[in-house]
JSON list of C-alpha atoms in Angstrom, two decimals:
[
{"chain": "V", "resi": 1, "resn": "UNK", "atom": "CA", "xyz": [-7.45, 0.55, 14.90]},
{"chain": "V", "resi": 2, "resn": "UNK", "atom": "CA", "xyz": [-9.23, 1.72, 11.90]},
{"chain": "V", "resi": 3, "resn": "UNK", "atom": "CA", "xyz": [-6.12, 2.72, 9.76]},
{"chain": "V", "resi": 4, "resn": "UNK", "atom": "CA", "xyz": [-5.79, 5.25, 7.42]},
{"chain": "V", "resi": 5, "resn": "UNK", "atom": "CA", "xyz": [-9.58, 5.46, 5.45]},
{"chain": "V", "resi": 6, "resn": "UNK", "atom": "CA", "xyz": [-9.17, 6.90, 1.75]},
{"chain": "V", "resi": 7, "resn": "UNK", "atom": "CA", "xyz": [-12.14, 7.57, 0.05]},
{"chain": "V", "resi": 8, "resn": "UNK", "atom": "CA", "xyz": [-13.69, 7.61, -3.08]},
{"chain": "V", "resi": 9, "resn": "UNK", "atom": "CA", "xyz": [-11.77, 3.88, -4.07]},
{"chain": "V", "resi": 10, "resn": "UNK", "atom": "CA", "xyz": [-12.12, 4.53, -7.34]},
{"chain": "V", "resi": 11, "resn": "UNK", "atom": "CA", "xyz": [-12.82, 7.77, -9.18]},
{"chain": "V", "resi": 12, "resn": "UNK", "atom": "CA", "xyz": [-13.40, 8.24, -13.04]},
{"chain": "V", "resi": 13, "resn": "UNK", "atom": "CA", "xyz": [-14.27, 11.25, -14.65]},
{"chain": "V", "resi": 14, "resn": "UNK", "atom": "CA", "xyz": [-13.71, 13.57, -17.44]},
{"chain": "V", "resi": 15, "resn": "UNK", "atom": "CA", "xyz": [-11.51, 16.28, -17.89]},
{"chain": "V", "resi": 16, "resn": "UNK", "atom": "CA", "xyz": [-12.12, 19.35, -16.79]},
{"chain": "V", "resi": 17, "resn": "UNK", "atom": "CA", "xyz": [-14.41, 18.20, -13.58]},
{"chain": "V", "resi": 18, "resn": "UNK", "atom": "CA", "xyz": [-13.37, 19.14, -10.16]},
{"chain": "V", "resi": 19, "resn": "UNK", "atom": "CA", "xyz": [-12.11, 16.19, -8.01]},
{"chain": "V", "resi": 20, "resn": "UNK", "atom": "CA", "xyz": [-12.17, 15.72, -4.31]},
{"chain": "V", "resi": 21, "resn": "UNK", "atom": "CA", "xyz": [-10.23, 13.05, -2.56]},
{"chain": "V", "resi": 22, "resn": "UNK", "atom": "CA", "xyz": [-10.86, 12.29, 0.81]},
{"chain": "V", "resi": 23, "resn": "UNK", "atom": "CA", "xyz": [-8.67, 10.85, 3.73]},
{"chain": "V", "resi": 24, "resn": "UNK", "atom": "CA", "xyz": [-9.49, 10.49, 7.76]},
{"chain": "V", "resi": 25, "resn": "UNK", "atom": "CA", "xyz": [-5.78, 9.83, 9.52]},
{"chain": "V", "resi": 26, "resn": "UNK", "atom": "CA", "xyz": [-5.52, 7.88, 12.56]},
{"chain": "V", "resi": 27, "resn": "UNK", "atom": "CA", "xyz": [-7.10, 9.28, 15.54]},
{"chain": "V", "resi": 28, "resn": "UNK", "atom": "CA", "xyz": [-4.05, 10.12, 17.64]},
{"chain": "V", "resi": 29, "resn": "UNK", "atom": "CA", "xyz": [-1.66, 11.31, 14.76]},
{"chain": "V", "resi": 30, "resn": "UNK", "atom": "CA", "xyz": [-0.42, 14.41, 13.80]},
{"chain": "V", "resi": 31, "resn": "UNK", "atom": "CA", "xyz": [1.07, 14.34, 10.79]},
{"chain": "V", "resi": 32, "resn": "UNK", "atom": "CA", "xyz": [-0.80, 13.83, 7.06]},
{"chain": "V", "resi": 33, "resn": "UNK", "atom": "CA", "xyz": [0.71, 13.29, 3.86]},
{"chain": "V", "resi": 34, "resn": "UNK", "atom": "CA", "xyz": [-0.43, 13.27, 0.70]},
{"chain": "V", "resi": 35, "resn": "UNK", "atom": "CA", "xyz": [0.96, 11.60, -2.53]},
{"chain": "V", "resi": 36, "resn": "UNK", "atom": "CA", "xyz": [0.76, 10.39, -6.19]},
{"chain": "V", "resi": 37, "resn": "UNK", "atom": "CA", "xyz": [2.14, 7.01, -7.27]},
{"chain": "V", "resi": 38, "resn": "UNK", "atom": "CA", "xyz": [2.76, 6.98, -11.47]},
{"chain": "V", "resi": 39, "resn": "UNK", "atom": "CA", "xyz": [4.68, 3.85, -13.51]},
{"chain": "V", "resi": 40, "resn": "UNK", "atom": "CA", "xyz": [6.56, 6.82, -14.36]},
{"chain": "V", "resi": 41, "resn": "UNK", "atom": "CA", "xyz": [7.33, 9.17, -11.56]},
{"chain": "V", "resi": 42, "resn": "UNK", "atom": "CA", "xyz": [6.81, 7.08, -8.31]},
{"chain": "V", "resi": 43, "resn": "UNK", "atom": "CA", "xyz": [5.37, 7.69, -5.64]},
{"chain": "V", "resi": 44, "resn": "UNK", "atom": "CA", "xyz": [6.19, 11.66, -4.58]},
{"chain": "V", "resi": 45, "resn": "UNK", "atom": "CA", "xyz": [5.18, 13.89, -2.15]},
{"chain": "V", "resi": 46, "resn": "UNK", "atom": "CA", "xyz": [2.72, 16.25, -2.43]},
{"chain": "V", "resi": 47, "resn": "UNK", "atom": "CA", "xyz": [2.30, 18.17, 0.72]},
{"chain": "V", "resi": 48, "resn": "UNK", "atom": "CA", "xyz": [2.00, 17.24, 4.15]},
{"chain": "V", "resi": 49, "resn": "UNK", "atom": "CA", "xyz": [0.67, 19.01, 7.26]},
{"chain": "V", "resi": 50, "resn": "UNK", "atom": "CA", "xyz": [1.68, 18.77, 10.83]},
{"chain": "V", "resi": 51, "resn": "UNK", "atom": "CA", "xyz": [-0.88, 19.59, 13.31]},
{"chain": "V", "resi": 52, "resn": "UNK", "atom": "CA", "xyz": [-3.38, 20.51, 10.60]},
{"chain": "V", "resi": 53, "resn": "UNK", "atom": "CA", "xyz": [-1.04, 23.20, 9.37]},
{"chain": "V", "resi": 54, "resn": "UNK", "atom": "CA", "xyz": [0.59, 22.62, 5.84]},
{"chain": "V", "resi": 55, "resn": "UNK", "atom": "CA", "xyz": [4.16, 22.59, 6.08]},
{"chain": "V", "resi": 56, "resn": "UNK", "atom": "CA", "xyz": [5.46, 21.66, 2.95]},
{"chain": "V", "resi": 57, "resn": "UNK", "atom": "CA", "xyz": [3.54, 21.51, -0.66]},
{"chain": "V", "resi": 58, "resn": "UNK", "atom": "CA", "xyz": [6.57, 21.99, -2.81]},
{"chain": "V", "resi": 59, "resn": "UNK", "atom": "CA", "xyz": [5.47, 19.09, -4.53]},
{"chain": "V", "resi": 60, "resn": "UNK", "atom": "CA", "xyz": [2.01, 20.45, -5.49]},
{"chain": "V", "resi": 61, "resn": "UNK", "atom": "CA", "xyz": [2.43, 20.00, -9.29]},
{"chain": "V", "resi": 62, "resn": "UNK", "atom": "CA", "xyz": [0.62, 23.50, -10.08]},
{"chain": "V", "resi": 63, "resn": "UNK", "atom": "CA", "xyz": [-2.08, 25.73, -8.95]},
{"chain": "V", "resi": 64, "resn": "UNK", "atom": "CA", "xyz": [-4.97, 23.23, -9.90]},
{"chain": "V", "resi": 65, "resn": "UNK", "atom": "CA", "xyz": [-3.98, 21.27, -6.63]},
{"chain": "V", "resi": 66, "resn": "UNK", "atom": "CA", "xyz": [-5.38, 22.30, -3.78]},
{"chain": "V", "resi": 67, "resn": "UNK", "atom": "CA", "xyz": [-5.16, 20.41, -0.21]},
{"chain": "V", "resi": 68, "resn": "UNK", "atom": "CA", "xyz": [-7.00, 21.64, 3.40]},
{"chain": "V", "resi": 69, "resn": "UNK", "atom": "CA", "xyz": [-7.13, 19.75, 6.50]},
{"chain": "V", "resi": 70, "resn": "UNK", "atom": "CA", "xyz": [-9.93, 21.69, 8.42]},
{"chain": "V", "resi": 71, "resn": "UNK", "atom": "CA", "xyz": [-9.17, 19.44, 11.56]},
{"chain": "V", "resi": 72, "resn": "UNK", "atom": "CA", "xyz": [-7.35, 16.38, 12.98]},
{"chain": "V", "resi": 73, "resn": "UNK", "atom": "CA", "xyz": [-9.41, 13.63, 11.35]},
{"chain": "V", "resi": 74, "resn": "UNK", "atom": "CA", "xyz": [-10.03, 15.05, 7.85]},
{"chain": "V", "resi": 75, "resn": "UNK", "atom": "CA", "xyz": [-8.15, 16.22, 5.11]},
{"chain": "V", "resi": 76, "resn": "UNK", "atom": "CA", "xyz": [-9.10, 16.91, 1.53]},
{"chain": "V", "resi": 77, "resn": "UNK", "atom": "CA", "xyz": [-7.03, 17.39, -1.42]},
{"chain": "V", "resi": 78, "resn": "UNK", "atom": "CA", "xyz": [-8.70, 18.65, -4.47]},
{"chain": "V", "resi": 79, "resn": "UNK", "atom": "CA", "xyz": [-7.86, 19.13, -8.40]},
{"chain": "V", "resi": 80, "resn": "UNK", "atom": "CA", "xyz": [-9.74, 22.02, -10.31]},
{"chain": "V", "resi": 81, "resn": "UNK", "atom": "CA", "xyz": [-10.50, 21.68, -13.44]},
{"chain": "V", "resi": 82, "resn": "UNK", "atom": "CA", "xyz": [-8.59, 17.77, -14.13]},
{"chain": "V", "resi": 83, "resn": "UNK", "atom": "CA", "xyz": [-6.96, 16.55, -16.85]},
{"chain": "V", "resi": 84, "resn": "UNK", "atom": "CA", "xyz": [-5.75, 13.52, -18.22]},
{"chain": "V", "resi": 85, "resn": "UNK", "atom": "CA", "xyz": [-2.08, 13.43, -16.62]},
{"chain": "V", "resi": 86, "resn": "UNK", "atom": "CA", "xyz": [-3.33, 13.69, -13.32]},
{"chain": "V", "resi": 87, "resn": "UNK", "atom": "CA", "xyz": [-4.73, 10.27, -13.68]},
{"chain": "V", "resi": 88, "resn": "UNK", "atom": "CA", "xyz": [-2.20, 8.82, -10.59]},
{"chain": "V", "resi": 89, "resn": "UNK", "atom": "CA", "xyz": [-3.24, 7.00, -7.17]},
{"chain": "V", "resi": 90, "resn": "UNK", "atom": "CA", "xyz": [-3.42, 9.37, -4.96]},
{"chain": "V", "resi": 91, "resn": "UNK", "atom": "CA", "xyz": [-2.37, 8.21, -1.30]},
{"chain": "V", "resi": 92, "resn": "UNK", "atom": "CA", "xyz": [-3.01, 9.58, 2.11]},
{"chain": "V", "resi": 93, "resn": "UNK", "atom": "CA", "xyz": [-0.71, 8.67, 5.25]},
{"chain": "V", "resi": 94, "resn": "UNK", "atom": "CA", "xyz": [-0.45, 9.37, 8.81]},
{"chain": "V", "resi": 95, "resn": "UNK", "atom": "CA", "xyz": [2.19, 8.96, 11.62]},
{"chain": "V", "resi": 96, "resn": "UNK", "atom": "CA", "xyz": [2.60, 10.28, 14.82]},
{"chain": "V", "resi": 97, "resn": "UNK", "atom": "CA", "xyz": [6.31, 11.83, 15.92]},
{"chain": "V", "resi": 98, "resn": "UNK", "atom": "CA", "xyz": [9.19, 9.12, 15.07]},
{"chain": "V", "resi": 99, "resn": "UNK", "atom": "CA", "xyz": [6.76, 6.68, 14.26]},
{"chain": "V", "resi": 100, "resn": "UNK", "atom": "CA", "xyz": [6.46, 4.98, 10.53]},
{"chain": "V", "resi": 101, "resn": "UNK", "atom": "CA", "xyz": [4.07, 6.51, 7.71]},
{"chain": "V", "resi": 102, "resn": "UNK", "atom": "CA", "xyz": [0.51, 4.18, 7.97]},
{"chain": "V", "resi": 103, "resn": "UNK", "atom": "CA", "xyz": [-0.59, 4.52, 4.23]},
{"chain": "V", "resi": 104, "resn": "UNK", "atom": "CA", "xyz": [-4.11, 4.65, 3.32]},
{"chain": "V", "resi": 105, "resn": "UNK", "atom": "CA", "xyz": [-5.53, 2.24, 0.54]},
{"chain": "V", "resi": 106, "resn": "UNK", "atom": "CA", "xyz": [-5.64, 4.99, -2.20]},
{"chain": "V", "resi": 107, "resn": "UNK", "atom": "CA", "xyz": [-7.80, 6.05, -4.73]},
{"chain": "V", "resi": 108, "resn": "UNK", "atom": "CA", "xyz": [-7.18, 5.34, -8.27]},
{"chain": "V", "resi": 109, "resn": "UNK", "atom": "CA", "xyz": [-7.92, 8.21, -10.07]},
{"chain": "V", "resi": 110, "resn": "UNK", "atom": "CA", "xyz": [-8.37, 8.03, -14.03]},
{"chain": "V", "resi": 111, "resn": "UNK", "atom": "CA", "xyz": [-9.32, 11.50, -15.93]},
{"chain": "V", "resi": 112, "resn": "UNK", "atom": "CA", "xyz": [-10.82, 10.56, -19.56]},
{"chain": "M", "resi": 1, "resn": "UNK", "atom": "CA", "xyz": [16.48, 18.76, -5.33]},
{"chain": "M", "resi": 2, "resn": "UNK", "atom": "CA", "xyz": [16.74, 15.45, -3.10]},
{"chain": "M", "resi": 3, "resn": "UNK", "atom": "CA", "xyz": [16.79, 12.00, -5.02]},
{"chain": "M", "resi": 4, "resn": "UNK", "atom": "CA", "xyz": [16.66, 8.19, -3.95]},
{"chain": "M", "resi": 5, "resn": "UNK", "atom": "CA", "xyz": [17.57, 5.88, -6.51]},
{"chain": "M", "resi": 6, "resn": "UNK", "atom": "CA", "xyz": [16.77, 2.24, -7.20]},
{"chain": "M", "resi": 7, "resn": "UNK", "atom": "CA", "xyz": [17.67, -0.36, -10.32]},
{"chain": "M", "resi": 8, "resn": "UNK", "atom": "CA", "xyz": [13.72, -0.76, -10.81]},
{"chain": "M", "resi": 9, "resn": "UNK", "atom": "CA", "xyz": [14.53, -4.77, -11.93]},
{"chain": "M", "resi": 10, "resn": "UNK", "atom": "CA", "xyz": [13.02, -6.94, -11.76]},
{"chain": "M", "resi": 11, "resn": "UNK", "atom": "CA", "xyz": [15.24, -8.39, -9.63]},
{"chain": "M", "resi": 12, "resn": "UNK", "atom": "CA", "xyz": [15.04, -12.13, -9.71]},
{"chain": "M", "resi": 13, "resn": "UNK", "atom": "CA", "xyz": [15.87, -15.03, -7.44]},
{"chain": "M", "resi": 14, "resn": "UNK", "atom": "CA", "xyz": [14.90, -18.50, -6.90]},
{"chain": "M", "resi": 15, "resn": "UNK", "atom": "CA", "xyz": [12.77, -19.46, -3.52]},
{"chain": "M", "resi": 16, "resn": "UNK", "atom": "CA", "xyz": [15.58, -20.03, -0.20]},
{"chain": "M", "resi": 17, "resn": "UNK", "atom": "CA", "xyz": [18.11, -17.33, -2.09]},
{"chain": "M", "resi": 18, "resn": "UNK", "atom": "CA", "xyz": [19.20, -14.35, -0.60]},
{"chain": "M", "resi": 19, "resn": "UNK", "atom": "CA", "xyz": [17.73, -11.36, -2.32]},
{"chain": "M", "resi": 20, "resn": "UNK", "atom": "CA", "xyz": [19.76, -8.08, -2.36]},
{"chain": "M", "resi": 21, "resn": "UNK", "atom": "CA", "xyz": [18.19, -4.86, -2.83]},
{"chain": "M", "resi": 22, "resn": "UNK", "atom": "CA", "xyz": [20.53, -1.43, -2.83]},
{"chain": "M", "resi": 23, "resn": "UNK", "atom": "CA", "xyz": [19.65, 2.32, -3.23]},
{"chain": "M", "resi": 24, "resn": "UNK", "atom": "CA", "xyz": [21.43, 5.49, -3.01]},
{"chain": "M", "resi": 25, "resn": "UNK", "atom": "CA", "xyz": [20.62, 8.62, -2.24]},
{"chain": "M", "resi": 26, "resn": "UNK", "atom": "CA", "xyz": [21.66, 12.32, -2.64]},
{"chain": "M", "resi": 27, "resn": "UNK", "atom": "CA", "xyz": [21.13, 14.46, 0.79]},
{"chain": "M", "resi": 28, "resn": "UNK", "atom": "CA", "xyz": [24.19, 13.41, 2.67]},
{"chain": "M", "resi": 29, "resn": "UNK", "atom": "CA", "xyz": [22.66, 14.92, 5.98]},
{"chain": "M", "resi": 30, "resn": "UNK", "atom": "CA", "xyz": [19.86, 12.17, 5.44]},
{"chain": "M", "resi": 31, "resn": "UNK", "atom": "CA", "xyz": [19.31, 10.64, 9.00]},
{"chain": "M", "resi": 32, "resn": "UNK", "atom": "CA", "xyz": [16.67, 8.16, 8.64]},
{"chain": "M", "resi": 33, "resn": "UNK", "atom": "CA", "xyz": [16.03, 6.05, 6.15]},
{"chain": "M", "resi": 34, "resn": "UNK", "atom": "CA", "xyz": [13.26, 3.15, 5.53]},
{"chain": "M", "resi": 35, "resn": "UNK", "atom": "CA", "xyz": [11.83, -0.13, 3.36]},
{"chain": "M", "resi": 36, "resn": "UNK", "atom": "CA", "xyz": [9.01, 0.03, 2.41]},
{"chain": "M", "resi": 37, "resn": "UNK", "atom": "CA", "xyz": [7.48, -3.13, 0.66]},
{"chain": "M", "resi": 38, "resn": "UNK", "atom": "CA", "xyz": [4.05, -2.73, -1.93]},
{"chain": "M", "resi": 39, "resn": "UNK", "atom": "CA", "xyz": [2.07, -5.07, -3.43]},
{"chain": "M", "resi": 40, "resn": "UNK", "atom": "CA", "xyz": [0.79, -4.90, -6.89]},
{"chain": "M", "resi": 41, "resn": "UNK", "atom": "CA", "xyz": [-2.43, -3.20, -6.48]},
{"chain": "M", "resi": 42, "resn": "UNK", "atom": "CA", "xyz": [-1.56, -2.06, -3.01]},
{"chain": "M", "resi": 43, "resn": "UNK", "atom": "CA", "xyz": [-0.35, 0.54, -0.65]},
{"chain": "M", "resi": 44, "resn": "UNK", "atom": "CA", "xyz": [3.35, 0.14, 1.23]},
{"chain": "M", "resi": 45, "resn": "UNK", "atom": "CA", "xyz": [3.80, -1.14, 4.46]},
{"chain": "M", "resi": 46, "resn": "UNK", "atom": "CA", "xyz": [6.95, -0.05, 6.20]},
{"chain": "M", "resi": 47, "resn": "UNK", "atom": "CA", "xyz": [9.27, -3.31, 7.04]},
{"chain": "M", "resi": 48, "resn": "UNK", "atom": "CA", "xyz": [12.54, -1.88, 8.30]},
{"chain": "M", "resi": 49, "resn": "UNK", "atom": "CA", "xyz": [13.93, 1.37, 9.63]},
{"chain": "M", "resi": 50, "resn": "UNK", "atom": "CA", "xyz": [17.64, 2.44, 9.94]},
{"chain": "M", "resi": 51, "resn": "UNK", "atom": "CA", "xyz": [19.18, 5.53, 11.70]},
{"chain": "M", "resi": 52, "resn": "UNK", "atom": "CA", "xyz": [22.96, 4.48, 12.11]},
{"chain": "M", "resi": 53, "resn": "UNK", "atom": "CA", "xyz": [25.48, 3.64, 10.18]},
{"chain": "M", "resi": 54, "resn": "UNK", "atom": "CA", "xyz": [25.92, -0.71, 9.71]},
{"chain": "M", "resi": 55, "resn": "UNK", "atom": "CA", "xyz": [23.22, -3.22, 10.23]},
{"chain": "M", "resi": 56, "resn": "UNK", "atom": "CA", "xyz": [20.00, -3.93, 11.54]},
{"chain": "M", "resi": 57, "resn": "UNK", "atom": "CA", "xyz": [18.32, -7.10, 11.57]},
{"chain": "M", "resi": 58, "resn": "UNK", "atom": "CA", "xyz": [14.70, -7.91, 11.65]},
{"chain": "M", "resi": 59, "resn": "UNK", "atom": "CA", "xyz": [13.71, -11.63, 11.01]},
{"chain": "M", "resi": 60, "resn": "UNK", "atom": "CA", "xyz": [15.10, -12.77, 7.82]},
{"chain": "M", "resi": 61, "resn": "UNK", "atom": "CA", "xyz": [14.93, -9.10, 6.88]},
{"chain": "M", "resi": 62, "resn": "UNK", "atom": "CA", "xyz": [18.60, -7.15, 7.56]},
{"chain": "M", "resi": 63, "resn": "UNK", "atom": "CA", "xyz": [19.21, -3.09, 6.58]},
{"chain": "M", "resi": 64, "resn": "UNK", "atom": "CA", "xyz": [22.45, -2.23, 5.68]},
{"chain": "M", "resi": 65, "resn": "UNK", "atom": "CA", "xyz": [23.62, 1.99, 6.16]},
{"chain": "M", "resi": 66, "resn": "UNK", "atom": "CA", "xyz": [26.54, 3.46, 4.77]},
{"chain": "M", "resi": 67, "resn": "UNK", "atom": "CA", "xyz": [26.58, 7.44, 5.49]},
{"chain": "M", "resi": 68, "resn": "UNK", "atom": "CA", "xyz": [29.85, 7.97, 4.40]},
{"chain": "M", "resi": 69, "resn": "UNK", "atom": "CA", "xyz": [28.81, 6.14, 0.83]},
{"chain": "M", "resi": 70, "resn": "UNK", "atom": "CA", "xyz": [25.27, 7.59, 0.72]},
{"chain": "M", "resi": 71, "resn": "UNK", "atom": "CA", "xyz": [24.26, 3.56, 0.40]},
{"chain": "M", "resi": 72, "resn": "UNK", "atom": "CA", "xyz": [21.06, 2.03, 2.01]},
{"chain": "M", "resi": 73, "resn": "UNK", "atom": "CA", "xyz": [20.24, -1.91, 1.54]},
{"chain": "M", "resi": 74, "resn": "UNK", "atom": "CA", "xyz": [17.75, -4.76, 1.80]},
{"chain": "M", "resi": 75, "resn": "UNK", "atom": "CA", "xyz": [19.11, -8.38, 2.12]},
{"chain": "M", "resi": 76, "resn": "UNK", "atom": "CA", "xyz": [16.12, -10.68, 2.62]},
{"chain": "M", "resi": 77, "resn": "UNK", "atom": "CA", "xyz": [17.59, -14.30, 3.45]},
{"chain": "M", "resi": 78, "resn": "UNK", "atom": "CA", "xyz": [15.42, -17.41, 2.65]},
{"chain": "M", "resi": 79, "resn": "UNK", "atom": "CA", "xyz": [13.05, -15.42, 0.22]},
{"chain": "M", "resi": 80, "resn": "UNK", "atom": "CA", "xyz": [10.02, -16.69, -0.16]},
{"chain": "M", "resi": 81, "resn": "UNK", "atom": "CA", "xyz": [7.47, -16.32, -3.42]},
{"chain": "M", "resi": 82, "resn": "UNK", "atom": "CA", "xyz": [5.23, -14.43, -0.82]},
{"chain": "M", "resi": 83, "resn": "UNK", "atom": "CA", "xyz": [8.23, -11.45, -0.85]},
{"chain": "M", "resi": 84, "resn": "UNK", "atom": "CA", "xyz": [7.28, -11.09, -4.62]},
{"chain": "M", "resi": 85, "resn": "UNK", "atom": "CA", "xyz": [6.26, -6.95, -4.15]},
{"chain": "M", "resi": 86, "resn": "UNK", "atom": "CA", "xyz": [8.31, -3.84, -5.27]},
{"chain": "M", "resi": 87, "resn": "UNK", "atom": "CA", "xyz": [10.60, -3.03, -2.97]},
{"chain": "M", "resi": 88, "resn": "UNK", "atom": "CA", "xyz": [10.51, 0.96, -1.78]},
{"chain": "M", "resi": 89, "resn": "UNK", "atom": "CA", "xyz": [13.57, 2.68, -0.33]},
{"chain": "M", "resi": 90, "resn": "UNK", "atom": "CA", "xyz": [12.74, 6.23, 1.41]},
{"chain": "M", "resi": 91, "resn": "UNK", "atom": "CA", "xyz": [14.50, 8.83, 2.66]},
{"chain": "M", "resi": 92, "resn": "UNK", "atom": "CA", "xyz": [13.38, 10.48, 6.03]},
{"chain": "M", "resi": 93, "resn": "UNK", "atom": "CA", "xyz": [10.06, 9.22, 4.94]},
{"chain": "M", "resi": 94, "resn": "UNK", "atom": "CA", "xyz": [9.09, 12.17, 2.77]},
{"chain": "M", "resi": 95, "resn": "UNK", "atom": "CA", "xyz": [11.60, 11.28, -0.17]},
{"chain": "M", "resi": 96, "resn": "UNK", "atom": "CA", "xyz": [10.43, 7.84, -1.99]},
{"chain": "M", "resi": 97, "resn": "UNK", "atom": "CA", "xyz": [12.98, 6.01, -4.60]},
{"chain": "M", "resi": 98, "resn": "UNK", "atom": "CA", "xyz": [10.80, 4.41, -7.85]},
{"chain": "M", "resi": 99, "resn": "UNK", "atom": "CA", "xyz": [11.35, 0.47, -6.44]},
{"chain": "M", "resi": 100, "resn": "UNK", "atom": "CA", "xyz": [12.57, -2.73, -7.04]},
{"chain": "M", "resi": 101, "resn": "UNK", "atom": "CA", "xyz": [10.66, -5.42, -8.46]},
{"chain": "M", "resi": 102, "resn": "UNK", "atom": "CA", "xyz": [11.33, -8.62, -6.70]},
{"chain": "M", "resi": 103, "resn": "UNK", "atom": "CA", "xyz": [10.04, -11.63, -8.13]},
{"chain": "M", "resi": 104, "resn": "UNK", "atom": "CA", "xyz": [10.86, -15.12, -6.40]},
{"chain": "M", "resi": 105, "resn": "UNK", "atom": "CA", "xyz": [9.97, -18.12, -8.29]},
{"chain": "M", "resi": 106, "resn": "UNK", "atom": "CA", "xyz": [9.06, -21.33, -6.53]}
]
């Protein structure tokens, strides 16, 4: 089992860029969330899909957020243009019905 | 808006304690609740799961529920230096509280 693969690692760049995150979810599950882990916030929710179809983005800070999942073993979320406070790491997860969240590795995200 | 709260520590204890981690939470209809544990550096890995009201015991790991008190807890017995993480408590796995630190010195 491959787990949940997050990718770029690492991403540094300056404001104002556009940033795409990556994440492949466990072949086999069916569910995809997204999320942002601060000092000061936490780890929250951003949006999560179910069957490839978003069901809740609520927590999508603001219209500069953007996430897709074209099909079952790819999702994207993307921030257009960046700044500064959305410096975060951003983490993928996937589960299957009534099973536990398998979290990705994250990428740590730093906008200059 | 739903909210999970946890005393973010650290919470500390010497090696063989008992280590006692609590969090409440706001949604009374909650029905599943979890424990996460992270690493510095690292993502969560679920350890326990509770869907009923009283106890649940994993290993030296036990999950305490209280519905009627909106209460969720983490007693790890013998704690070892290795259970040194932050401690996340989630609510139907969507809803994440900001952690404990637990730090167990040798």
């Amino acid at each position: 089992d491959a787990g949940v693969i997050q990718s770029p690692r690492h991403e540094v760049t300056e404001m104002g860029q556009e940033v795409t995150l990556r994440c492949k979810p466990i072949s086999g599950h069916n569910s995809l969330f997204w999320y942002r882990q601060t000092m000061m916030r936490g780890l929250e929710l951003l949006i999560y899909f179910n069957n490839n179809v978003p069901i809740d983005d609520s927590g999508m800070p603001e219209d500069r957020f953007s996430a897709k999942m074209p099909n079952a073993s790819f999702s994207t979320l993307k921030i257009q243009p960046s700044e500064p406070r959305d410096s975060a790491v951003y983490f993928c997860a996937s589960t299957h019905i009534n099973q536990p969240q398998h979290f990705g590795d994250g990428t740590r995200l730093s906008i200059l | 808006q739903k909210e999970v709260e946890q005393n973010s520590g650290p919470l500390s204890v010497p090696e063989g304690a008992i280590a006692s981690l609590n969090c409440t939470y706001s949604d009374r209809g909650s029905q599943s609740f979890f424990w996460y544990r992270q690493y510095s550096g690292k993502s969560p890995e679920l350890i326990m799961s509770i869907y009923s009201n009283g106890d649940k015991e994993d290993g030296r790991f036990t999950a305490q529920l209280n519905k009627a008190s909106q209460y969720v807890s983490l007693l790890i017995r013998d704690s070892q230096p290795s259970d040194s993480a932050t401690y996340l408590c989630a609510v139907k796995d969507l809803t994440f509280g900001k952690g404990t630190m637990l730090l167990v010195s040798p």
